[in-house]
CSV table of C-alpha atoms in Angstrom, one decimal:
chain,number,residue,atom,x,y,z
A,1,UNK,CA,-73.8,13.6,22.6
A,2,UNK,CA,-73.7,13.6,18.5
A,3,UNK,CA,-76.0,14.8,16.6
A,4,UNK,CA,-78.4,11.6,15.2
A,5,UNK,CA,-78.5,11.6,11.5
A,6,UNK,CA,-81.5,14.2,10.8
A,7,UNK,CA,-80.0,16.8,12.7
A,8,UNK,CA,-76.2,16.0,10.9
A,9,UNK,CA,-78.1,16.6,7.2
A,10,UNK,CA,-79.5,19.8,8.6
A,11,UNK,CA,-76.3,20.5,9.7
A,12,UNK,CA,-74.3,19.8,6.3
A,13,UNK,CA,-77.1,22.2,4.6
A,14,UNK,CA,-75.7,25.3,5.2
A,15,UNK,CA,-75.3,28.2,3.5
A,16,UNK,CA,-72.3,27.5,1.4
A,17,UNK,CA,-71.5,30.8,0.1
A,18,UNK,CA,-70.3,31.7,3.7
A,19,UNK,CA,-68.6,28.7,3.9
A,20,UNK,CA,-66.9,29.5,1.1
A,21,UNK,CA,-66.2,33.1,1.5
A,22,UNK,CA,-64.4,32.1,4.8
A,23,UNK,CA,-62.4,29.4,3.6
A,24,UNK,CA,-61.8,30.1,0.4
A,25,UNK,CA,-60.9,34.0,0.5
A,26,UNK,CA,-56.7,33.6,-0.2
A,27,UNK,CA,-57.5,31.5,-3.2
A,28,UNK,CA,-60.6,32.6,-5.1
A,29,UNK,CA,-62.1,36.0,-6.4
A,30,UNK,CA,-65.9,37.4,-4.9
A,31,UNK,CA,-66.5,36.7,-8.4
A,32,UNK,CA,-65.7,32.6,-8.5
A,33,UNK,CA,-67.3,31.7,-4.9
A,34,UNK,CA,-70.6,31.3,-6.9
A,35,UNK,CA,-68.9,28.5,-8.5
A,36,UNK,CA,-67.3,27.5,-5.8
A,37,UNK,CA,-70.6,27.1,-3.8
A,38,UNK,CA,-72.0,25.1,-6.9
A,39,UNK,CA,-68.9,22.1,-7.1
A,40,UNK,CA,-69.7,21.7,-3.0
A,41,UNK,CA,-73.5,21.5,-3.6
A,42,UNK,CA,-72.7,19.1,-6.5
A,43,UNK,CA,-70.3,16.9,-4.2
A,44,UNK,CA,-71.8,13.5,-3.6
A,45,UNK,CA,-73.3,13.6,0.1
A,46,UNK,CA,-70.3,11.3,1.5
A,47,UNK,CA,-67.8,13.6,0.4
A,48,UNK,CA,-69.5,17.2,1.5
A,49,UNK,CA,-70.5,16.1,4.9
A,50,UNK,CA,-67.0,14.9,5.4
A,51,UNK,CA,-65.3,18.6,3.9
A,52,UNK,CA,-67.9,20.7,5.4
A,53,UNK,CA,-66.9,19.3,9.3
A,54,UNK,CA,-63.0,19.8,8.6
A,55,UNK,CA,-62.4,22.5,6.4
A,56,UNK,CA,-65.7,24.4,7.8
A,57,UNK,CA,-66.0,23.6,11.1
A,58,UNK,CA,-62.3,23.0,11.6
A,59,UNK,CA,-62.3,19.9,12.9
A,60,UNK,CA,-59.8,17.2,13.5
A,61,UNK,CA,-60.2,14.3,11.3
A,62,UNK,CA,-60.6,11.9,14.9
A,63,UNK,CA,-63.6,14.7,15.4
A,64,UNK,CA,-65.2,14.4,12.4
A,65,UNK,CA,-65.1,10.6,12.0
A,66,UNK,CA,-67.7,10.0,14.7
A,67,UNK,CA,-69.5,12.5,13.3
A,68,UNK,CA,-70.0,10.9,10.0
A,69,UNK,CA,-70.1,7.2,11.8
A,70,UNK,CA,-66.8,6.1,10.4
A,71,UNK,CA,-63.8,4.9,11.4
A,72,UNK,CA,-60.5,7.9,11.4
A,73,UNK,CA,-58.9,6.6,8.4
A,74,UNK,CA,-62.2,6.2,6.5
A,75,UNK,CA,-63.0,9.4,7.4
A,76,UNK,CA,-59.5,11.3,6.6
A,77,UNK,CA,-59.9,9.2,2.9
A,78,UNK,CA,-63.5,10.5,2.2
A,79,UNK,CA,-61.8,14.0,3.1
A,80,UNK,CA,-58.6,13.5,0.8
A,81,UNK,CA,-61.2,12.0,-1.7
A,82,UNK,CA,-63.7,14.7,-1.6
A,83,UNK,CA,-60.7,17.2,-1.8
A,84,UNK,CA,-59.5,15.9,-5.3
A,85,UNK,CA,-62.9,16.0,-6.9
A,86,UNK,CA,-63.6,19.2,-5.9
A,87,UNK,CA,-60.7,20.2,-7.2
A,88,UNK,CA,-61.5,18.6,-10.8
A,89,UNK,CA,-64.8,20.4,-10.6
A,90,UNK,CA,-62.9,23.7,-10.1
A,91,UNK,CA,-60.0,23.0,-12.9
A,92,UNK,CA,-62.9,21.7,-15.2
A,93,UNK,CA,-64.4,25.5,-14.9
A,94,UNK,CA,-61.4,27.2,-15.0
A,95,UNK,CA,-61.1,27.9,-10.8
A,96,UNK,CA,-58.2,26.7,-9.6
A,97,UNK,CA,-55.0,25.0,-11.2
């Protein structure tokens, strides 16, 4: 059974400096994850939810669409969308290239 929405929002409200740390360790310093952690929190809702379940989580994009209550190719854009703003927000502060 999925998780109704409540219980999905709690989810998605981790703590994002591990998530972070145990994604993000071959790219970023100990130093930048506090920035890192900021451009997630900062994501729109649509975009972290759908980031958090695959690149957290490791999920499949098929597993995380019913998760979010969309369809696989909606979910796998949010994730490709989400990806490139994060991305921005990282360049913007000097992060990542």
């Amino acid at each position: 059974m999925l998780p109704d929405k409540k219980d999905r929002d709690s989810i998605v409200s981790i703590d994002y400096a591990r998530a972070a740390e145990k994604n993000w360790d071959d790219y970023f310093t100990e130093d930048s994850y506090s920035v890192v952690v900021e451009c997630i929190k900062e994501l729109d809702p649509t975009y972290k939810e759908a980031l958090y379940y695959h690149y957290v989580c490791g999920l499949k994009i098929h597993q995380v669409a019913p998760l979010i209550g969309v369809s696989t190719g909606a979910a796998s854009k949010r994730i490709q969308r989400g990806r490139v703003i994060l991305q921005q927000k990282l360049e913007k502060r000097g992060i990542a290239k």
